[in-house]
């Protein structure tokens, strides 16, 4: 007896991919669901700084060339694509600060940023494609979670780029306010230098006090 693989679950042993495409969006449009937005977030792992989410509605007739998972692109390529996305698509960005993260947890803060990004789009999407396994509570339209969505959907890939570039620029600005921590070099991640500075100087207001090593319990 054969079994069908769910459409949102990639093969365990994939034969490889040429990168994200517009299949999910085209299928949705065929079902009468349009426009379609992609949403993604960055910054769950750092010890400091916000988690940033973006929502993007691409223009099917003007999709920037080279969209991919932001982690697979150089900083220069991300910056160029960021400008192209903002010039050709509908974009919304939201963030959850360290204090927001500490009041709940990183997952709740991430999903809340995604919710606000989606709900702040200039047009209400008929469908939102989100990266990962979770659909943010409170989205004002139907949504579909796609595992590894930033490597499979162009709309999610675009959102990952917008979120990544935005957060990196926020952390570069933070470095001018708190220069000792080197935020412009590691964006708040737990590098050896960053952890050493925390040990010597203590945390600053951008640090997530619910994360180790700030949390002492």
PDB file of C-alpha atoms in Angstrom:
ATOM      1  CA  UNK A   1       0.000   0.000   0.000  1.00  0.00           C
ATOM      2  CA  UNK A   2       1.476   3.291  -1.085  1.00  0.00           C
ATOM      3  CA  UNK A   3       1.422   6.468   0.978  1.00  0.00           C
ATOM      4  CA  UNK A   4       1.314  10.060  -0.144  1.00  0.00           C
ATOM      5  CA  UNK A   5       3.760  12.577   1.219  1.00  0.00           C
ATOM      6  CA  UNK A   6       2.054  15.671   2.661  1.00  0.00           C
ATOM      7  CA  UNK A   7       2.653  18.692   0.414  1.00  0.00           C
ATOM      8  CA  UNK A   8       4.240  20.713   3.230  1.00  0.00           C
ATOM      9  CA  UNK A   9       6.729  18.030   4.265  1.00  0.00           C
ATOM     10  CA  UNK A  10       9.933  17.540   2.219  1.00  0.00           C
ATOM     11  CA  UNK A  11      11.311  14.096   1.442  1.00  0.00           C
ATOM     12  CA  UNK A  12      13.563  12.732   4.164  1.00  0.00           C
ATOM     13  CA  UNK A  13      16.249  12.078   1.591  1.00  0.00           C
ATOM     14  CA  UNK A  14      15.839  14.795  -0.985  1.00  0.00           C
ATOM     15  CA  UNK A  15      17.493  14.570  -4.378  1.00  0.00           C
ATOM     16  CA  UNK A  16      18.288  18.256  -4.219  1.00  0.00           C
ATOM     17  CA  UNK A  17      16.649  21.481  -5.293  1.00  0.00           C
ATOM     18  CA  UNK A  18      17.401  24.455  -7.469  1.00  0.00           C
ATOM     19  CA  UNK A  19      16.065  26.745  -4.770  1.00  0.00           C
ATOM     20  CA  UNK A  20      12.678  28.257  -3.959  1.00  0.00           C
ATOM     21  CA  UNK A  21      10.013  28.711  -6.609  1.00  0.00           C
ATOM     22  CA  UNK A  22       6.498  30.100  -6.954  1.00  0.00           C
ATOM     23  CA  UNK A  23       4.651  26.753  -6.826  1.00  0.00           C
ATOM     24  CA  UNK A  24       2.889  27.282  -3.487  1.00  0.00           C
ATOM     25  CA  UNK A  25       1.778  30.748  -4.535  1.00  0.00           C
ATOM     26  CA  UNK A  26       0.580  29.615  -7.982  1.00  0.00           C
ATOM     27  CA  UNK A  27      -1.369  26.708  -6.487  1.00  0.00           C
ATOM     28  CA  UNK A  28      -3.040  29.087  -4.040  1.00  0.00           C
ATOM     29  CA  UNK A  29      -3.985  31.500  -6.825  1.00  0.00           C
ATOM     30  CA  UNK A  30      -5.480  28.613  -8.787  1.00  0.00           C
ATOM     31  CA  UNK A  31      -7.689  27.900  -5.749  1.00  0.00           C
ATOM     32  CA  UNK A  32      -8.851  31.508  -5.663  1.00  0.00           C
ATOM     33  CA  UNK A  33      -6.544  32.571  -2.830  1.00  0.00           C
ATOM     34  CA  UNK A  34      -4.833  35.806  -3.793  1.00  0.00           C
ATOM     35  CA  UNK A  35      -2.802  37.743  -2.836  1.00  0.00           C
ATOM     36  CA  UNK A  36      -0.392  35.397  -1.084  1.00  0.00           C
ATOM     37  CA  UNK A  37       2.134  36.650   1.480  1.00  0.00           C
ATOM     38  CA  UNK A  38       5.264  34.941   2.711  1.00  0.00           C
ATOM     39  CA  UNK A  39       6.464  35.468   6.276  1.00  0.00           C
ATOM     40  CA  UNK A  40       9.653  34.569   8.113  1.00  0.00           C
ATOM     41  CA  UNK A  41      11.638  35.687  11.135  1.00  0.00           C
ATOM     42  CA  UNK A  42      15.287  35.888  12.131  1.00  0.00           C
ATOM     43  CA  UNK A  43      17.044  36.204  15.471  1.00  0.00           C
ATOM     44  CA  UNK A  44      15.745  33.381  17.637  1.00  0.00           C
ATOM     45  CA  UNK A  45      19.203  32.241  18.718  1.00  0.00           C
ATOM     46  CA  UNK A  46      21.152  35.387  19.714  1.00  0.00           C
ATOM     47  CA  UNK A  47      21.811  36.398  23.310  1.00  0.00           C
ATOM     48  CA  UNK A  48      20.923  40.018  22.570  1.00  0.00           C
ATOM     49  CA  UNK A  49      18.750  42.120  20.327  1.00  0.00           C
ATOM     50  CA  UNK A  50      15.271  41.683  18.880  1.00  0.00           C
ATOM     51  CA  UNK A  51      13.699  38.935  16.845  1.00  0.00           C
ATOM     52  CA  UNK A  52      12.608  40.472  13.544  1.00  0.00           C
ATOM     53  CA  UNK A  53       9.835  39.251  11.241  1.00  0.00           C
ATOM     54  CA  UNK A  54       8.860  40.299   7.746  1.00  0.00           C
ATOM     55  CA  UNK A  55       5.859  39.678   5.513  1.00  0.00           C
ATOM     56  CA  UNK A  56       6.111  40.078   1.737  1.00  0.00           C
ATOM     57  CA  UNK A  57       3.585  39.994  -1.097  1.00  0.00           C
ATOM     58  CA  UNK A  58       5.562  39.553  -4.305  1.00  0.00           C
ATOM     59  CA  UNK A  59       4.437  40.918  -7.665  1.00  0.00           C
ATOM     60  CA  UNK A  60       4.263  37.779  -9.874  1.00  0.00           C
ATOM     61  CA  UNK A  61       5.298  39.874 -12.877  1.00  0.00           C
ATOM     62  CA  UNK A  62       8.275  41.476 -11.147  1.00  0.00           C
ATOM     63  CA  UNK A  63       9.998  38.961  -8.885  1.00  0.00           C
ATOM     64  CA  UNK A  64      13.656  39.843  -8.178  1.00  0.00           C
ATOM     65  CA  UNK A  65      16.119  37.313  -9.552  1.00  0.00           C
ATOM     66  CA  UNK A  66      18.197  35.332  -7.077  1.00  0.00           C
ATOM     67  CA  UNK A  67      15.793  35.037  -4.126  1.00  0.00           C
ATOM     68  CA  UNK A  68      16.838  32.291  -1.732  1.00  0.00           C
ATOM     69  CA  UNK A  69      17.095  31.438   1.945  1.00  0.00           C
ATOM     70  CA  UNK A  70      18.888  34.455   3.426  1.00  0.00           C
ATOM     71  CA  UNK A  71      21.442  32.171   5.125  1.00  0.00           C
ATOM     72  CA  UNK A  72      22.604  30.974   1.709  1.00  0.00           C
ATOM     73  CA  UNK A  73      23.363  34.471   0.420  1.00  0.00           C
ATOM     74  CA  UNK A  74      26.301  36.783   0.989  1.00  0.00           C
ATOM     75  CA  UNK A  75      25.721  40.015   2.888  1.00  0.00           C
ATOM     76  CA  UNK A  76      26.218  41.992  -0.341  1.00  0.00           C
ATOM     77  CA  UNK A  77      23.693  39.859  -2.250  1.00  0.00           C
ATOM     78  CA  UNK A  78      21.184  40.139   0.596  1.00  0.00           C
ATOM     79  CA  UNK A  79      21.514  43.918   0.593  1.00  0.00           C
ATOM     80  CA  UNK A  80      20.934  44.128  -3.157  1.00  0.00           C
ATOM     81  CA  UNK A  81      17.930  41.837  -2.972  1.00  0.00           C
ATOM     82  CA  UNK A  82      16.542  43.760   0.003  1.00  0.00           C
ATOM     83  CA  UNK A  83      16.435  46.916  -2.116  1.00  0.00           C
ATOM     84  CA  UNK A  84      14.896  45.046  -5.056  1.00  0.00           C
ATOM     85  CA  UNK A  85      12.208  43.447  -2.873  1.00  0.00           C
ATOM     86  CA  UNK A  86      11.274  46.746  -1.220  1.00  0.00           C
ATOM     87  CA  UNK A  87      11.069  48.420  -4.646  1.00  0.00           C
ATOM     88  CA  UNK A  88       8.860  45.770  -6.277  1.00  0.00           C
ATOM     89  CA  UNK A  89       6.815  44.079  -3.524  1.00  0.00           C
ATOM     90  CA  UNK A  90       4.547  44.906  -0.592  1.00  0.00           C
ATOM     91  CA  UNK A  91       6.621  44.640   2.580  1.00  0.00           C
ATOM     92  CA  UNK A  92       5.894  44.846   6.283  1.00  0.00           C
ATOM     93  CA  UNK A  93       8.348  44.434   9.170  1.00  0.00           C
ATOM     94  CA  UNK A  94       7.843  43.941  12.908  1.00  0.00           C
ATOM     95  CA  UNK A  95      10.089  43.059  15.828  1.00  0.00           C
ATOM     96  CA  UNK A  96       9.962  41.836  19.404  1.00  0.00           C
ATOM     97  CA  UNK A  97      12.560  43.351  21.723  1.00  0.00           C
ATOM     98  CA  UNK A  98      14.559  41.549  24.402  1.00  0.00           C
ATOM     99  CA  UNK A  99      12.094  42.541  27.114  1.00  0.00           C
ATOM    100  CA  UNK A 100       9.201  41.153  25.062  1.00  0.00           C
ATOM    101  CA  UNK A 101      11.133  37.896  24.662  1.00  0.00           C
ATOM    102  CA  UNK A 102      11.839  37.736  28.399  1.00  0.00           C
ATOM    103  CA  UNK A 103       8.175  38.274  29.320  1.00  0.00           C
ATOM    104  CA  UNK A 104       7.187  35.080  27.543  1.00  0.00           C
ATOM    105  CA  UNK A 105       9.582  33.013  25.477  1.00  0.00           C
ATOM    106  CA  UNK A 106      11.381  33.256  22.164  1.00  0.00           C
ATOM    107  CA  UNK A 107       8.807  31.223  20.229  1.00  0.00           C
ATOM    108  CA  UNK A 108       5.886  33.357  21.413  1.00  0.00           C
ATOM    109  CA  UNK A 109       7.816  36.562  20.696  1.00  0.00           C
ATOM    110  CA  UNK A 110       8.776  35.326  17.219  1.00  0.00           C
ATOM    111  CA  UNK A 111       5.222  34.345  16.311  1.00  0.00           C
ATOM    112  CA  UNK A 112       3.887  37.630  17.676  1.00  0.00           C
ATOM    113  CA  UNK A 113       6.305  39.585  15.471  1.00  0.00           C
ATOM    114  CA  UNK A 114       5.194  37.529  12.453  1.00  0.00           C
ATOM    115  CA  UNK A 115       1.534  38.206  13.313  1.00  0.00           C
ATOM    116  CA  UNK A 116       2.113  41.947  13.488  1.00  0.00           C
ATOM    117  CA  UNK A 117       4.112  41.959  10.255  1.00  0.00           C
ATOM    118  CA  UNK A 118       1.375  40.093   8.368  1.00  0.00           C
ATOM    119  CA  UNK A 119      -1.486  42.124   9.823  1.00  0.00           C
ATOM    120  CA  UNK A 120       0.291  45.386   8.941  1.00  0.00           C
ATOM    121  CA  UNK A 121       0.533  44.680   5.204  1.00  0.00           C
ATOM    122  CA  UNK A 122      -1.170  47.310   3.068  1.00  0.00           C
ATOM    123  CA  UNK A 123      -3.353  44.593   1.517  1.00  0.00           C
ATOM    124  CA  UNK A 124      -4.915  41.752   3.466  1.00  0.00           C
ATOM    125  CA  UNK A 125      -3.551  38.463   2.091  1.00  0.00           C
ATOM    126  CA  UNK A 126      -5.918  35.656   1.208  1.00  0.00           C
ATOM    127  CA  UNK A 127      -3.234  33.211   2.375  1.00  0.00           C
ATOM    128  CA  UNK A 128       0.007  33.488   4.342  1.00  0.00           C
ATOM    129  CA  UNK A 129       2.867  31.032   3.876  1.00  0.00           C
ATOM    130  CA  UNK A 130       5.023  30.819   7.001  1.00  0.00           C
ATOM    131  CA  UNK A 131       8.411  29.212   7.444  1.00  0.00           C
ATOM    132  CA  UNK A 132       8.604  26.286   9.855  1.00  0.00           C
ATOM    133  CA  UNK A 133       5.992  24.306  11.724  1.00  0.00           C
ATOM    134  CA  UNK A 134       4.050  27.047  13.489  1.00  0.00           C
ATOM    135  CA  UNK A 135       1.300  29.396  12.379  1.00  0.00           C
ATOM    136  CA  UNK A 136       1.233  32.625  14.400  1.00  0.00           C
ATOM    137  CA  UNK A 137      -1.958  32.988  16.449  1.00  0.00           C
ATOM    138  CA  UNK A 138      -4.083  35.986  15.510  1.00  0.00           C
ATOM    139  CA  UNK A 139      -3.262  36.223  11.805  1.00  0.00           C
ATOM    140  CA  UNK A 140      -6.280  37.778  10.121  1.00  0.00           C
ATOM    141  CA  UNK A 141      -6.376  35.281   7.228  1.00  0.00           C
ATOM    142  CA  UNK A 142      -5.752  31.589   6.491  1.00  0.00           C
ATOM    143  CA  UNK A 143      -2.140  30.421   6.786  1.00  0.00           C
ATOM    144  CA  UNK A 144      -0.006  27.438   5.817  1.00  0.00           C
ATOM    145  CA  UNK A 145       3.205  26.458   7.614  1.00  0.00           C
ATOM    146  CA  UNK A 146       5.917  25.080   5.324  1.00  0.00           C
ATOM    147  CA  UNK A 147       8.934  23.240   6.692  1.00  0.00           C
ATOM    148  CA  UNK A 148      12.121  24.715   5.202  1.00  0.00           C
ATOM    149  CA  UNK A 149       9.850  27.235   3.529  1.00  0.00           C
ATOM    150  CA  UNK A 150      12.647  29.728   2.887  1.00  0.00           C
ATOM    151  CA  UNK A 151      14.227  27.183   0.491  1.00  0.00           C
ATOM    152  CA  UNK A 152      10.913  26.251  -1.163  1.00  0.00           C
ATOM    153  CA  UNK A 153       8.780  29.390  -1.507  1.00  0.00           C
ATOM    154  CA  UNK A 154       9.954  32.602  -3.167  1.00  0.00           C
ATOM    155  CA  UNK A 155       7.640  34.668  -0.968  1.00  0.00           C
ATOM    156  CA  UNK A 156       9.071  33.183   2.223  1.00  0.00           C
ATOM    157  CA  UNK A 157      12.620  33.545   0.883  1.00  0.00           C
ATOM    158  CA  UNK A 158      11.942  37.226   0.214  1.00  0.00           C
ATOM    159  CA  UNK A 159      10.639  37.661   3.758  1.00  0.00           C
ATOM    160  CA  UNK A 160      13.723  35.940   5.180  1.00  0.00           C
ATOM    161  CA  UNK A 161      15.982  38.371   3.314  1.00  0.00           C
ATOM    162  CA  UNK A 162      14.046  41.437   4.455  1.00  0.00           C
ATOM    163  CA  UNK A 163      14.045  40.251   8.067  1.00  0.00           C
ATOM    164  CA  UNK A 164      17.742  39.340   8.048  1.00  0.00           C
ATOM    165  CA  UNK A 165      18.950  42.616   6.514  1.00  0.00           C
ATOM    166  CA  UNK A 166      16.725  44.647   8.827  1.00  0.00           C
ATOM    167  CA  UNK A 167      17.952  42.881  11.949  1.00  0.00           C
ATOM    168  CA  UNK A 168      21.616  43.069  10.919  1.00  0.00           C
ATOM    169  CA  UNK A 169      21.270  46.823  10.416  1.00  0.00           C
ATOM    170  CA  UNK A 170      19.568  47.201  13.788  1.00  0.00           C
ATOM    171  CA  UNK A 171      22.473  45.405  15.464  1.00  0.00           C
ATOM    172  CA  UNK A 172      25.010  47.529  13.579  1.00  0.00           C
ATOM    173  CA  UNK A 173      23.289  50.602  14.986  1.00  0.00           C
ATOM    174  CA  UNK A 174      23.288  49.002  18.443  1.00  0.00           C
ATOM    175  CA  UNK A 175      27.054  48.685  18.230  1.00  0.00           C
ATOM    176  CA  UNK A 176      27.392  52.468  18.227  1.00  0.00           C
ATOM    177  CA  UNK A 177      25.374  52.679  21.443  1.00  0.00           C
ATOM    178  CA  UNK A 178      27.022  49.726  23.209  1.00  0.00           C
ATOM    179  CA  UNK A 179      30.426  49.446  21.478  1.00  0.00           C
ATOM    180  CA  UNK A 180      32.013  47.083  24.015  1.00  0.00           C
ATOM    181  CA  UNK A 181      29.907  44.117  22.906  1.00  0.00           C
ATOM    182  CA  UNK A 182      30.810  44.131  19.210  1.00  0.00           C
ATOM    183  CA  UNK A 183      27.225  43.752  18.015  1.00  0.00           C
ATOM    184  CA  UNK A 184      28.209  44.811  14.507  1.00  0.00           C
ATOM    185  CA  UNK A 185      30.443  41.745  14.249  1.00  0.00           C
ATOM    186  CA  UNK A 186      28.221  38.972  15.636  1.00  0.00           C
ATOM    187  CA  UNK A 187      24.693  40.480  15.653  1.00  0.00           C
ATOM    188  CA  UNK A 188      24.157  39.375  19.243  1.00  0.00           C
ATOM    189  CA  UNK A 189      25.061  35.706  18.834  1.00  0.00           C
ATOM    190  CA  UNK A 190      27.032  33.966  21.555  1.00  0.00           C
ATOM    191  CA  UNK A 191      30.565  34.243  20.222  1.00  0.00           C
ATOM    192  CA  UNK A 192      33.533  33.842  22.561  1.00  0.00           C
ATOM    193  CA  UNK A 193      34.175  37.596  22.512  1.00  0.00           C
ATOM    194  CA  UNK A 194      30.557  38.367  23.270  1.00  0.00           C
ATOM    195  CA  UNK A 195      30.392  35.933  26.193  1.00  0.00           C
ATOM    196  CA  UNK A 196      33.652  37.261  27.578  1.00  0.00           C
ATOM    197  CA  UNK A 197      32.355  40.838  27.510  1.00  0.00           C
ATOM    198  CA  UNK A 198      29.175  39.779  29.300  1.00  0.00           C
ATOM    199  CA  UNK A 199      31.278  38.046  31.957  1.00  0.00           C
ATOM    200  CA  UNK A 200      33.495  41.115  32.428  1.00  0.00           C
ATOM    201  CA  UNK A 201      31.026  43.993  32.015  1.00  0.00           C
ATOM    202  CA  UNK A 202      27.662  42.372  32.595  1.00  0.00           C
ATOM    203  CA  UNK A 203      24.672  42.591  30.229  1.00  0.00           C
ATOM    204  CA  UNK A 204      23.263  45.717  28.619  1.00  0.00           C
ATOM    205  CA  UNK A 205      19.568  46.562  28.054  1.00  0.00           C
ATOM    206  CA  UNK A 206      19.617  44.682  24.728  1.00  0.00           C
ATOM    207  CA  UNK A 207      20.451  41.345  26.347  1.00  0.00           C
ATOM    208  CA  UNK A 208      17.830  38.652  26.802  1.00  0.00           C
ATOM    209  CA  UNK A 209      17.864  38.035  30.511  1.00  0.00           C
ATOM    210  CA  UNK A 210      15.974  34.764  30.121  1.00  0.00           C
ATOM    211  CA  UNK A 211      18.883  33.337  28.083  1.00  0.00           C
ATOM    212  CA  UNK A 212      22.053  31.895  29.528  1.00  0.00           C
ATOM    213  CA  UNK A 213      24.571  33.119  30.622  1.00  0.00           C
ATOM    214  CA  UNK A 214      22.426  36.047  31.846  1.00  0.00           C
ATOM    215  CA  UNK A 215      19.944  33.668  33.483  1.00  0.00           C
ATOM    216  CA  UNK A 216      21.673  32.208  36.523  1.00  0.00           C
ATOM    217  CA  UNK A 217      19.255  29.470  37.640  1.00  0.00           C
TER     218      UNK A 217
END
